[in-house]
Tab-separated table of C-alpha atoms in Angstrom:
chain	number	residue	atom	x	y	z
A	1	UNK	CA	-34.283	-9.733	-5.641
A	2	UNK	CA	-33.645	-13.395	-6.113
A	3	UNK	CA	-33.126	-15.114	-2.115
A	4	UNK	CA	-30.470	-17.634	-2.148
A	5	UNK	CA	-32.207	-21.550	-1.374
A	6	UNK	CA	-31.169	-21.217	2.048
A	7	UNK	CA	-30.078	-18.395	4.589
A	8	UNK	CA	-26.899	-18.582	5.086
A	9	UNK	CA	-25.412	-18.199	8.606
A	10	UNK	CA	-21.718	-16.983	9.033
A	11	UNK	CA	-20.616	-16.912	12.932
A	12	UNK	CA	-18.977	-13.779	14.200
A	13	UNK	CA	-17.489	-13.203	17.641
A	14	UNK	CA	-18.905	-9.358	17.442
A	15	UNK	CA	-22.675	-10.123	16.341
A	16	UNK	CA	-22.952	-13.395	17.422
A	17	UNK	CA	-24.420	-14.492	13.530
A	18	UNK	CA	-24.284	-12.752	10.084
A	19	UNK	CA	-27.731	-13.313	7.585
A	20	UNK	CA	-27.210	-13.773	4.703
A	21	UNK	CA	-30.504	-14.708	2.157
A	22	UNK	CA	-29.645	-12.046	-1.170
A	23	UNK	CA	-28.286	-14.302	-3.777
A	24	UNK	CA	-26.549	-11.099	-4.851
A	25	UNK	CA	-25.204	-10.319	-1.384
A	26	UNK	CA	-23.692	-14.142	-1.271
A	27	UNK	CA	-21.964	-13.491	-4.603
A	28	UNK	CA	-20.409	-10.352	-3.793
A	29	UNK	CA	-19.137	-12.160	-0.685
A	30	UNK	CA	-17.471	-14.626	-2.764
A	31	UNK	CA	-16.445	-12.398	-5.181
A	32	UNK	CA	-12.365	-11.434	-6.188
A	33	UNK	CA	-12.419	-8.047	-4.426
A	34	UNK	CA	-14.343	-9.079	-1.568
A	35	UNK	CA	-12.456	-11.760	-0.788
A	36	UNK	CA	-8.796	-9.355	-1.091
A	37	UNK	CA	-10.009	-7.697	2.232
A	38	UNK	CA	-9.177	-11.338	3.844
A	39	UNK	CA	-5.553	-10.147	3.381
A	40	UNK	CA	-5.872	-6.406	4.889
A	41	UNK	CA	-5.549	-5.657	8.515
A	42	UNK	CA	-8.370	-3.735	9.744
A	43	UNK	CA	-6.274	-2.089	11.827
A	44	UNK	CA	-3.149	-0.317	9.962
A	45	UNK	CA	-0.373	-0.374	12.429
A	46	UNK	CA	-2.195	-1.542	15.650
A	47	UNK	CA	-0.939	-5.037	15.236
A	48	UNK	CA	2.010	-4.295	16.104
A	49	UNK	CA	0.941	-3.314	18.993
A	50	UNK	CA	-2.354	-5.729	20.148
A	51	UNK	CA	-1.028	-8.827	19.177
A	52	UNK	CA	-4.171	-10.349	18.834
A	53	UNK	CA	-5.277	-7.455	16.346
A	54	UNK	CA	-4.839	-9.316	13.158
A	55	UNK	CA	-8.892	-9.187	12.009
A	56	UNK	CA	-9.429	-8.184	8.585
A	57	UNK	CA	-11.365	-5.424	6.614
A	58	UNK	CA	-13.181	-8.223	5.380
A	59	UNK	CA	-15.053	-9.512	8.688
A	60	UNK	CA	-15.215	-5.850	9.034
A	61	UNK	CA	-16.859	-5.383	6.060
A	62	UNK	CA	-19.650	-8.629	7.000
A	63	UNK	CA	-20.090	-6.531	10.114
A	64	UNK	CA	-21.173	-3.390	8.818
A	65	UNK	CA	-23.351	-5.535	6.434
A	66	UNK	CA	-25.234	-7.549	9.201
A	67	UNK	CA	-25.667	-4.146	11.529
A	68	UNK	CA	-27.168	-2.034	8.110
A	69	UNK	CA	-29.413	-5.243	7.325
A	70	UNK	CA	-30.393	-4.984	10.918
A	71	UNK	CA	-31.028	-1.853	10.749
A	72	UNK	CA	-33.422	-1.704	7.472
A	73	UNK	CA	-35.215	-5.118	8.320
A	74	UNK	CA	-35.713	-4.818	12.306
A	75	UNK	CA	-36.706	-1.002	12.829
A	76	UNK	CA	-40.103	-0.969	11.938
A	77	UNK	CA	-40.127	3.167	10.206
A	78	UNK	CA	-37.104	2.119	7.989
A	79	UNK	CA	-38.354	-1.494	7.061
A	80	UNK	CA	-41.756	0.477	5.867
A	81	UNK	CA	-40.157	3.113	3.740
A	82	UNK	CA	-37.881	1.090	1.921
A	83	UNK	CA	-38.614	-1.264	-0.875
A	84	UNK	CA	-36.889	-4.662	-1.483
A	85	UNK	CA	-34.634	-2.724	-3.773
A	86	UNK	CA	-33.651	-0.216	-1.106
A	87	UNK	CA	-32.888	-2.404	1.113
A	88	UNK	CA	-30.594	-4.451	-0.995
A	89	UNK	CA	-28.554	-1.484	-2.009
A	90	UNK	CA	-27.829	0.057	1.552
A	91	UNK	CA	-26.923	-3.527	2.597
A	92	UNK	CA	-25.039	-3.755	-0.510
A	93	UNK	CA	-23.275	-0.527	0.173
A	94	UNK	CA	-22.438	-1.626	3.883
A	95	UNK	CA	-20.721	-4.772	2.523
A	96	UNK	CA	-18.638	-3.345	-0.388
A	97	UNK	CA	-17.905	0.258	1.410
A	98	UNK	CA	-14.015	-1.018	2.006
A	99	UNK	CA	-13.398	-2.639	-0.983
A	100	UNK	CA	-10.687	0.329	-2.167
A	101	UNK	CA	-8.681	-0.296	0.631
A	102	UNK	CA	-5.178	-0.791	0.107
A	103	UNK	CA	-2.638	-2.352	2.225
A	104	UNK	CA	-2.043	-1.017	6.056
A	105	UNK	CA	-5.258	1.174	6.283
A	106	UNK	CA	-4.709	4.339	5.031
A	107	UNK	CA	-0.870	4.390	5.313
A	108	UNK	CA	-1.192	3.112	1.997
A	109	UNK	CA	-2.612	6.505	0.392
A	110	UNK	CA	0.784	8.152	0.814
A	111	UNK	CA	2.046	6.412	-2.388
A	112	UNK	CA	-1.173	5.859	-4.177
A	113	UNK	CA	-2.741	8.768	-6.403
A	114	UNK	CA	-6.418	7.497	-5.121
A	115	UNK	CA	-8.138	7.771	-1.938
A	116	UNK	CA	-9.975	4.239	-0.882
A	117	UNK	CA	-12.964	5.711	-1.375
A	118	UNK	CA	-12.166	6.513	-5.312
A	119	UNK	CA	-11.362	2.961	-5.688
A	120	UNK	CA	-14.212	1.678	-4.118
A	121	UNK	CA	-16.678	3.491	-6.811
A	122	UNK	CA	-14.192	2.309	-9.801
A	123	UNK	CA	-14.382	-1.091	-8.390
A	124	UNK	CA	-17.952	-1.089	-8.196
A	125	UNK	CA	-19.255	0.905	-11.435
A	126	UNK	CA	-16.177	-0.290	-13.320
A	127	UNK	CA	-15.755	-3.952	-15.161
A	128	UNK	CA	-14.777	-5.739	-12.199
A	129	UNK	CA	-16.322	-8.614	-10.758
A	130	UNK	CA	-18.442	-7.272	-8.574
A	131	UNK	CA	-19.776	-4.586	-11.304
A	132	UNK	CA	-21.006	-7.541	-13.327
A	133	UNK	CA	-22.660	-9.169	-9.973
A	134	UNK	CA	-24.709	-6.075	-9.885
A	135	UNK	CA	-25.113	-5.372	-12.991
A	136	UNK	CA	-26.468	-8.856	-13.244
A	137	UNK	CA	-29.032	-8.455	-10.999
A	138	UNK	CA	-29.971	-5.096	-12.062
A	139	UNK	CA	-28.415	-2.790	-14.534
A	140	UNK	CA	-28.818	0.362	-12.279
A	141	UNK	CA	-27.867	-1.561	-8.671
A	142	UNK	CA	-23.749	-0.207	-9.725
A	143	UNK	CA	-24.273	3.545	-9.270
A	144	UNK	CA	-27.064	3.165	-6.855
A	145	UNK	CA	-24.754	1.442	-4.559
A	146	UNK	CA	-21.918	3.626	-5.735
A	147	UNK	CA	-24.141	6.795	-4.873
A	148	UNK	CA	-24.371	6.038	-0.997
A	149	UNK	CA	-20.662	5.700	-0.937
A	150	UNK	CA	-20.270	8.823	-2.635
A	151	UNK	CA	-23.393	10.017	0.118
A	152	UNK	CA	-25.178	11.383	-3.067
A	153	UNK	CA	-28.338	8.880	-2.845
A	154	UNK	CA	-31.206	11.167	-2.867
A	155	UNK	CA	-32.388	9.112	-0.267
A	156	UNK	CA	-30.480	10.417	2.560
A	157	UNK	CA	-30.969	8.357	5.178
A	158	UNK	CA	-29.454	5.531	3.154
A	159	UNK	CA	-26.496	7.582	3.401
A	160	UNK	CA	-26.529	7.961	7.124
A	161	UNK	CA	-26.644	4.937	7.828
A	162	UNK	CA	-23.453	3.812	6.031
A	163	UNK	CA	-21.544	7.102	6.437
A	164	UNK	CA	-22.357	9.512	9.581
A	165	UNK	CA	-21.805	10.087	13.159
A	166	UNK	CA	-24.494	7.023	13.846
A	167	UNK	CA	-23.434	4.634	11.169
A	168	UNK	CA	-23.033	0.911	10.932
A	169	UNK	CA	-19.651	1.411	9.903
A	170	UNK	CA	-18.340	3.406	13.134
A	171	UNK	CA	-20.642	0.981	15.606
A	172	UNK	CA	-18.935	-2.345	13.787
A	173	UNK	CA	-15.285	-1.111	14.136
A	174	UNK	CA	-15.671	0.009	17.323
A	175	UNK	CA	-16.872	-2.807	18.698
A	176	UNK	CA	-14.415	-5.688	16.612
A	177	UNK	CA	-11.541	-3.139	17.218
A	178	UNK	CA	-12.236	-3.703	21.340
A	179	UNK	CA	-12.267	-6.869	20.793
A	180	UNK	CA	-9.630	-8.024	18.740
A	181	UNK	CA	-7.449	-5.379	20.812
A	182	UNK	CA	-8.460	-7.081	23.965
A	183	UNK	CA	-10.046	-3.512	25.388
A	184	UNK	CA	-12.745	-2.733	26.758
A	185	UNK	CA	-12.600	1.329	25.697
A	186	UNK	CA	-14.847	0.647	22.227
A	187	UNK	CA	-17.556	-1.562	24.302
A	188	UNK	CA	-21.052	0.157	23.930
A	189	UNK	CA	-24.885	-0.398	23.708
A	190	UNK	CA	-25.729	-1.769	20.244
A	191	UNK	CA	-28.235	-3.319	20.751
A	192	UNK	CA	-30.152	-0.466	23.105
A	193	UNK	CA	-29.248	2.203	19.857
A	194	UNK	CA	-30.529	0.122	17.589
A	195	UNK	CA	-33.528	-0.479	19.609
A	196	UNK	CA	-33.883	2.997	19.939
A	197	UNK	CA	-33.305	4.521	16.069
A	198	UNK	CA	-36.038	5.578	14.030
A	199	UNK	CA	-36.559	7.494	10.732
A	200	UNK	CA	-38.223	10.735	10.993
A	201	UNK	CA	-38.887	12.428	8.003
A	202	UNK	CA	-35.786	11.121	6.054
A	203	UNK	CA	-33.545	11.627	9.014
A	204	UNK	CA	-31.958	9.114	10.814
A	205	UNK	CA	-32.898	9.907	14.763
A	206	UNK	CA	-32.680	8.221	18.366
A	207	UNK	CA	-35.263	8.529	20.692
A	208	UNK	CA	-34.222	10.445	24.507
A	209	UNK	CA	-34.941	7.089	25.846
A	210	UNK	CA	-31.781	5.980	24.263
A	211	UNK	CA	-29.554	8.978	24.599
A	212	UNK	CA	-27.441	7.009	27.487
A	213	UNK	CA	-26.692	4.823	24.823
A	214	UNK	CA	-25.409	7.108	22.448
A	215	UNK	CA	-23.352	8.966	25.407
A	216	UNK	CA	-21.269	5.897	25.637
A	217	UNK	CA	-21.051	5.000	21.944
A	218	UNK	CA	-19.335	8.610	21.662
A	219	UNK	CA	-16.998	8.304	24.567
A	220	UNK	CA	-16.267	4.663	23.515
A	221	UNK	CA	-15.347	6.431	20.107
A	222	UNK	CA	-12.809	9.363	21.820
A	223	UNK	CA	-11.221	6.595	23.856
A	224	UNK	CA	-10.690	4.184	21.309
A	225	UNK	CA	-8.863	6.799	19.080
A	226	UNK	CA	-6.467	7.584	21.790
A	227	UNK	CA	-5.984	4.360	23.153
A	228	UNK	CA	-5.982	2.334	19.677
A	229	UNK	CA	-5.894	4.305	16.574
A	230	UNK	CA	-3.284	6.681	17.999
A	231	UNK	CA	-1.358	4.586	19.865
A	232	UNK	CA	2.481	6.269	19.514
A	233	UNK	CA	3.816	2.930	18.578
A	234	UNK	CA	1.204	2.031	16.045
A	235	UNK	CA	1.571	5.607	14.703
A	236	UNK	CA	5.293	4.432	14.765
A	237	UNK	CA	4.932	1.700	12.829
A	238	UNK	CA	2.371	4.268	10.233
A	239	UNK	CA	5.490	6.814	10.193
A	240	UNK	CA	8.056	4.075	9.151
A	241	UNK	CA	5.640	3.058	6.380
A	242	UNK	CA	4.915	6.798	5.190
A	243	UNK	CA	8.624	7.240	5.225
A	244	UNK	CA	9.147	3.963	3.150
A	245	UNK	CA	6.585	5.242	0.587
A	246	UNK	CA	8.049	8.834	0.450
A	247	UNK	CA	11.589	7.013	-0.152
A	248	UNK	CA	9.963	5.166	-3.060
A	249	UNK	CA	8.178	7.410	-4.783
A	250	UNK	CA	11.959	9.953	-4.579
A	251	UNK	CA	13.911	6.729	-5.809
A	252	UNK	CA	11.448	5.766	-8.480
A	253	UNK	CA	12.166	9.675	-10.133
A	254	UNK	CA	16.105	9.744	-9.858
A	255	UNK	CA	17.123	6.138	-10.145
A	256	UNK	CA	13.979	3.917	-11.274
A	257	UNK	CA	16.032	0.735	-11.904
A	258	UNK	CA	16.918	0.689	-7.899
A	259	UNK	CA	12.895	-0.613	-7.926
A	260	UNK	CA	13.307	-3.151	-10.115
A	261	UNK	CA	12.553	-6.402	-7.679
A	262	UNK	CA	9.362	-4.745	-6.459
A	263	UNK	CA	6.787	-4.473	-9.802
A	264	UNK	CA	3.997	-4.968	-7.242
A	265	UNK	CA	4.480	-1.731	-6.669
A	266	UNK	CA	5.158	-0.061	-9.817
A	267	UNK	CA	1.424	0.791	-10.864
A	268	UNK	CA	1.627	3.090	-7.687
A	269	UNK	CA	4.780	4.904	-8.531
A	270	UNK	CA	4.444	5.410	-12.436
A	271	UNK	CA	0.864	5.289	-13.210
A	272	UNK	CA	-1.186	8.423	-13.145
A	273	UNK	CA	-4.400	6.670	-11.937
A	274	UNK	CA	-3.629	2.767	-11.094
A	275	UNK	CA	-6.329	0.426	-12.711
A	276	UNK	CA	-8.354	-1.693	-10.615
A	277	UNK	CA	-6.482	-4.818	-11.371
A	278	UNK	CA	-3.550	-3.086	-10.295
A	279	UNK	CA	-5.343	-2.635	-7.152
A	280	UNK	CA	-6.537	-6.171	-6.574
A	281	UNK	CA	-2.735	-7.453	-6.731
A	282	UNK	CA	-2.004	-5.122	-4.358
A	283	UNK	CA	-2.444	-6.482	-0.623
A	284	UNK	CA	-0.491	-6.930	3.074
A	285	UNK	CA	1.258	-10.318	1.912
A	286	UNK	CA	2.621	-8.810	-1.325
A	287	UNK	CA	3.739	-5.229	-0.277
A	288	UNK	CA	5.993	-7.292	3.332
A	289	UNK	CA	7.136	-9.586	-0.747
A	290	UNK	CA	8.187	-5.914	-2.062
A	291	UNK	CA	9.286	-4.617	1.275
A	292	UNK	CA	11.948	-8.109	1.811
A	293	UNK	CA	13.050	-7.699	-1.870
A	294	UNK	CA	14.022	-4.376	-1.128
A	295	UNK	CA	16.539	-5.616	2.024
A	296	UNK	CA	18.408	-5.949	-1.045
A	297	UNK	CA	18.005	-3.443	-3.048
A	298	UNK	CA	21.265	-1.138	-2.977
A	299	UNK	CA	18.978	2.161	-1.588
A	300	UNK	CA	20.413	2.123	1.772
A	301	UNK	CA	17.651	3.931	3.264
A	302	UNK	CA	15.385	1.867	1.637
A	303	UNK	CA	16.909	-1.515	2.862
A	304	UNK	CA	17.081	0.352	6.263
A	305	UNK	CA	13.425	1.075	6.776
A	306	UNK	CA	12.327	-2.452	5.000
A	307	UNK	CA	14.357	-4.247	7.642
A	308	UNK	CA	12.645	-1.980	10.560
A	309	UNK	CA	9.109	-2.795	8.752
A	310	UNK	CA	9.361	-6.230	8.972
A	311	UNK	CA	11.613	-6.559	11.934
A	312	UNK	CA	9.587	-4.027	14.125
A	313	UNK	CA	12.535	-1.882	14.765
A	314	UNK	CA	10.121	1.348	15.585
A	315	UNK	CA	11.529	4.794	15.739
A	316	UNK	CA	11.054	6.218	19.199
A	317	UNK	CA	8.785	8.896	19.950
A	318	UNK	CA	8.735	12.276	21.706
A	319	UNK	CA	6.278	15.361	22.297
A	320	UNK	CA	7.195	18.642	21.682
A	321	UNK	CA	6.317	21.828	22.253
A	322	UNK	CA	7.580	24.074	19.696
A	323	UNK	CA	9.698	24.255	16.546
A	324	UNK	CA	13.107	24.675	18.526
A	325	UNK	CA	12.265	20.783	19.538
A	326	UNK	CA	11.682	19.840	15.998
A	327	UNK	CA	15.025	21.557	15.072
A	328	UNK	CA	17.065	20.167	17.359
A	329	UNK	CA	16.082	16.472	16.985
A	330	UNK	CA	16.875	17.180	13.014
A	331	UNK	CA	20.318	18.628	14.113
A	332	UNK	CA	20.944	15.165	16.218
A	333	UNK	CA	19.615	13.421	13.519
A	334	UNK	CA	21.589	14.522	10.829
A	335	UNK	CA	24.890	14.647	12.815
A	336	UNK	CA	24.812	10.933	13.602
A	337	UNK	CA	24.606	10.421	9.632
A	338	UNK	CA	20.862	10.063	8.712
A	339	UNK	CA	19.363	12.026	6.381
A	340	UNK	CA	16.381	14.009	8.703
A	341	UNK	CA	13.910	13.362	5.576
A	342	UNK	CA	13.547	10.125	5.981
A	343	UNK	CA	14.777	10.085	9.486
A	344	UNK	CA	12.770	12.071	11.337
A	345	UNK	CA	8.544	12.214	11.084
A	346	UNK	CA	6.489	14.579	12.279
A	347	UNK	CA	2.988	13.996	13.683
A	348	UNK	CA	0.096	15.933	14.956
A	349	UNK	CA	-3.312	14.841	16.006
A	350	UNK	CA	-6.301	15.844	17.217
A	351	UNK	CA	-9.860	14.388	18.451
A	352	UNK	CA	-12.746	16.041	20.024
A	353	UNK	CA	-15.259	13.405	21.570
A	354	UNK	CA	-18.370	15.012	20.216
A	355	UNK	CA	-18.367	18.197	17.193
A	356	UNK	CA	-21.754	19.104	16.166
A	357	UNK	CA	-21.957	20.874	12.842
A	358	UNK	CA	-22.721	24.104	12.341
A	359	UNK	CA	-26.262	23.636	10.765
A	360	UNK	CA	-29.128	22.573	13.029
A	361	UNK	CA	-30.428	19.902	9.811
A	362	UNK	CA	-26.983	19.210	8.738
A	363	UNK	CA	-27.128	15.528	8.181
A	364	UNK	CA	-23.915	14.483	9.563
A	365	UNK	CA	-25.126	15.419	12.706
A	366	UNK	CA	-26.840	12.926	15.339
A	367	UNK	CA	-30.242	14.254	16.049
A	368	UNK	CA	-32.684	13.178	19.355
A	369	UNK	CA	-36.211	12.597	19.094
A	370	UNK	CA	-37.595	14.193	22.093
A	371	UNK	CA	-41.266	12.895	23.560
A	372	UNK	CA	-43.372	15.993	21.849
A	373	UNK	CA	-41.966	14.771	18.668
A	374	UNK	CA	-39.395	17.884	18.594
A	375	UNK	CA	-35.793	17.217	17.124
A	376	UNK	CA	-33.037	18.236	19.154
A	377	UNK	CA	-29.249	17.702	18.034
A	378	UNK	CA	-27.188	15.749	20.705
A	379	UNK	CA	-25.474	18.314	22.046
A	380	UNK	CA	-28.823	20.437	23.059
A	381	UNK	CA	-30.382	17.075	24.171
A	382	UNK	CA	-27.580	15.514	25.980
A	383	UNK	CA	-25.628	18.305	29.397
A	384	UNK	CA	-22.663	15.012	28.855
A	385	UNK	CA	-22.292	15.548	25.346
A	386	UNK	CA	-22.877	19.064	25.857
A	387	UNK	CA	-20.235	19.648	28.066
A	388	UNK	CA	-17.390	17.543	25.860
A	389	UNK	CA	-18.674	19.625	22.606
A	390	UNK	CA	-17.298	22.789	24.966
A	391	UNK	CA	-14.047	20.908	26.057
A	392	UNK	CA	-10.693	22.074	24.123
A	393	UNK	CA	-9.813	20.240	21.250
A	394	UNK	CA	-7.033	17.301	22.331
A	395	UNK	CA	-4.146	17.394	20.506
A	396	UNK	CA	-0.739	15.946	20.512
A	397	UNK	CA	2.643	16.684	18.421
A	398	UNK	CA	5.338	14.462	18.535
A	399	UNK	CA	8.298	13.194	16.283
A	400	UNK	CA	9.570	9.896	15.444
A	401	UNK	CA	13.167	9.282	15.190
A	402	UNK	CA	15.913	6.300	15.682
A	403	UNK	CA	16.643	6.445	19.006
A	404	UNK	CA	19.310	3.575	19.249
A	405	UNK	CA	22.513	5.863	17.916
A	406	UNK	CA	21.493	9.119	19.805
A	407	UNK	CA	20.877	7.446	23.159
A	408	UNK	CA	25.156	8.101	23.288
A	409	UNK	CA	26.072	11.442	20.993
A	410	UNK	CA	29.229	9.970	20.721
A	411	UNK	CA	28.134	6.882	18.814
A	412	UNK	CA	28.500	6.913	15.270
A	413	UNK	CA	26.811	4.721	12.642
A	414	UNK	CA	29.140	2.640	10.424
A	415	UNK	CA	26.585	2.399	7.316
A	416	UNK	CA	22.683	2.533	7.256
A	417	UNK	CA	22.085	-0.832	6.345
A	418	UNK	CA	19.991	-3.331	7.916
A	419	UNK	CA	22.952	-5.480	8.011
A	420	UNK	CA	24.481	-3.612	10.894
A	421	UNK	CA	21.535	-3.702	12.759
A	422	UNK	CA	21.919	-7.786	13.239
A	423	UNK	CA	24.749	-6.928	15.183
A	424	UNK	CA	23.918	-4.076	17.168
A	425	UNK	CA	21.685	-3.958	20.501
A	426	UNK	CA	18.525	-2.505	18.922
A	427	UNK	CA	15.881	0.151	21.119
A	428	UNK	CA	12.731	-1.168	20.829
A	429	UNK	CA	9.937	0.276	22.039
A	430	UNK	CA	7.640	-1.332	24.676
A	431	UNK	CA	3.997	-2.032	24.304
């Protein structure tokens, strides 16, 4: 692998510096598809709620790559099993693993046939730029690279350590995601885990010295979800997007020409399977384009939920218990003149801190390397971990519904436009 004629040094507030010395690496970095992920949150909705969230999936991405190049340079038992060429393709995978992202996270995949992850391949074994950067540099680095995102590299560590309970992508975003939120829930010990990995026979495994470690990396992980990634007014924020998409994708079968003013879009609604250039015009700043054309649009719901989008007029939130709840917000709902499709979102989530899977060599699971040399997985090694795995699964169902006209049931709306809402005292919800 050809070195580039000097290392070059990137700063990052989360690693402190990023290495860079594969020529190949550098151009990817610079390539068309990398550089996209400048203008995609990291975080889908959470900006709307951290203020200071704004990072990207493309220092994301860097930060994966610098933790997997860590990771097969600096721990001596997977430095010595991997060649040069190994090594370049796990670090290779790290950096490109987000590339298929589309706008707002994974919002996005409500109106797109593909999952991120199908894009990511196509960008990567497909005639992109990036394919011919590998391809350059070896004809088979493409689907090598493509294999560990697929986690169908024969090699299986080099699929743990992108994609698995322990992997450089989870440690990364948990860490930039504290600190671009301003929390301190996602805060663990990288630098004692990595310390503390080693490879045992193809396996990815910690040693019981650093099983403390690991204890807070998976509670940092439960309370980030709760606190962060399911935050009820980023998941508001999600819902109002979903709903926009769903709206789209119904307007774009009865009355197509309503679209018109948004073609950024169109690849989305009326392709089968979107192209990869399709995807590369598609990012954050163009779909907030699409969503301001569509103030304007005639749709009434659409104009509606563009001018909540961009004017962060969230729907408000509530939990409930059972399907009388659900029926009777859709009854309220519908009486004040919205139509309960687009007007009222259901949610349910769930998170358990710690689920081993069922197989004792299952590879997704995060195995200890105990002092005789035994394997244990976490949940036999650790009584913490042991004791969440038993815990009952946390879950929460709420809806999401406009909360400024049925504050009063006597209130009527005039129109759904966003119009009226300049001139009515809007609900908003707090942080």
């Amino acid at each position: 692998m050809q070195k580039t004629s000097e290392t070059k040094v990137l700063r990052d507030p989360v690693h402190g510096y990023i290495h860079v010395d594969l020529q190949v690496v550098w151009d990817c970095i610079n390539a068309r598809e990398m550089q996209r992920l400048r203008r995609i949150h990291q975080l889908g909705g959470d900006f709307q709620v951290y203020h200071t969230a704004e990072h990207s999936r493309f220092s994301h991405s860097l930060g994966v790559y610098e933790i997997v190049r860590r990771m097969v340079y600096e721990i001596d038992s997977i430095a010595e099993s991997l060649s040069d060429y190994g090594k370049a393709v796990v670090m290779l995978a790290g950096l490109l693993h987000d590339i298929g992202h589309g706008p707002f996270s994974h919002a996005f995949e409500d109106i797109s046939p593909l999952k991120h992850e199908e894009y990511t391949v196509k960008i990567i074994i497909e005639d992109s730029e990036i394919h011919r950067i590998l391809a350059n540099c070896d004809p088979e680095l493409p689907n090598d690279v493509a294999s560990i995102i697929r986690y169908e590299n024969p090699k299986e560590c080099l699929n743990q350590i992108v994609s698995g309970q322990l992997d450089a992508d989870r440690m990364d975003y948990l860490l930039r995601d504290a600190y671009f939120t301003g929390t301190s829930y996602g805060k663990f010990d990288l630098e004692r885990i990595l310390r503390t990995i080693r490879l045992k026979d193809e396996r990815i495994v910690v040693k019981q010295s650093g099983i403390h470690s690991v204890e807070d990396y998976i509670m940092a992980r439960y309370h980030m979800y709760w606190q962060v990634y399911l935050h009820p007014v980023a998941r508001s924020y999600e819902a109002l997007l979903s709903i926009m998409f769903q709206r789209m994708k119904d307007v774009a079968k009865k009355d197509p020409d309503v679209l018109r003013e948004v073609s950024m879009f169109h690849p989305f609604l009326f392709k089968k399977e979107p192209d990869i250039e399709d995807l590369y015009q598609m990012d954050e700043p163009a779909a907030f384009y699409g969503f301001s054309r569509l103030l304007y649009c005639g749709d009434e719901i659409l104009c509606d939920i563009a001018y909540r989008i961009l004017n962060r007029k969230l729907f408000a939130y509530k939990t409930i218990e059972s399907e009388k709840d659900y029926t009777a917000i859709c009854d309220k709902v519908a009486a004040m003149g919205y139509d309960p499709t687009y007007y009222v979102y259901r949610d349910a989530v769930s998170q358990r801190p710690y689920s081993p899977y069922s197989i004792q060599d299952n590879p997704h699971n995060i195995l200890v390397l105990q002092e005789d040399g035994s394997i244990k997985e976490l949940s036999e090694a650790s009584e913490i971990v042991k004791a969440l795995t038993r815990a009952d699964l946390k879950e929460e169902h709420k809806i999401y519904y406009p909360i400024e006209h049925l504050a009063n049931e006597d209130v009527r709306i005039k129109t759904k436009t966003h119009k009226d809402y300049k001139e009515s005292t809007i609900w908003q919800l707090s942080e």
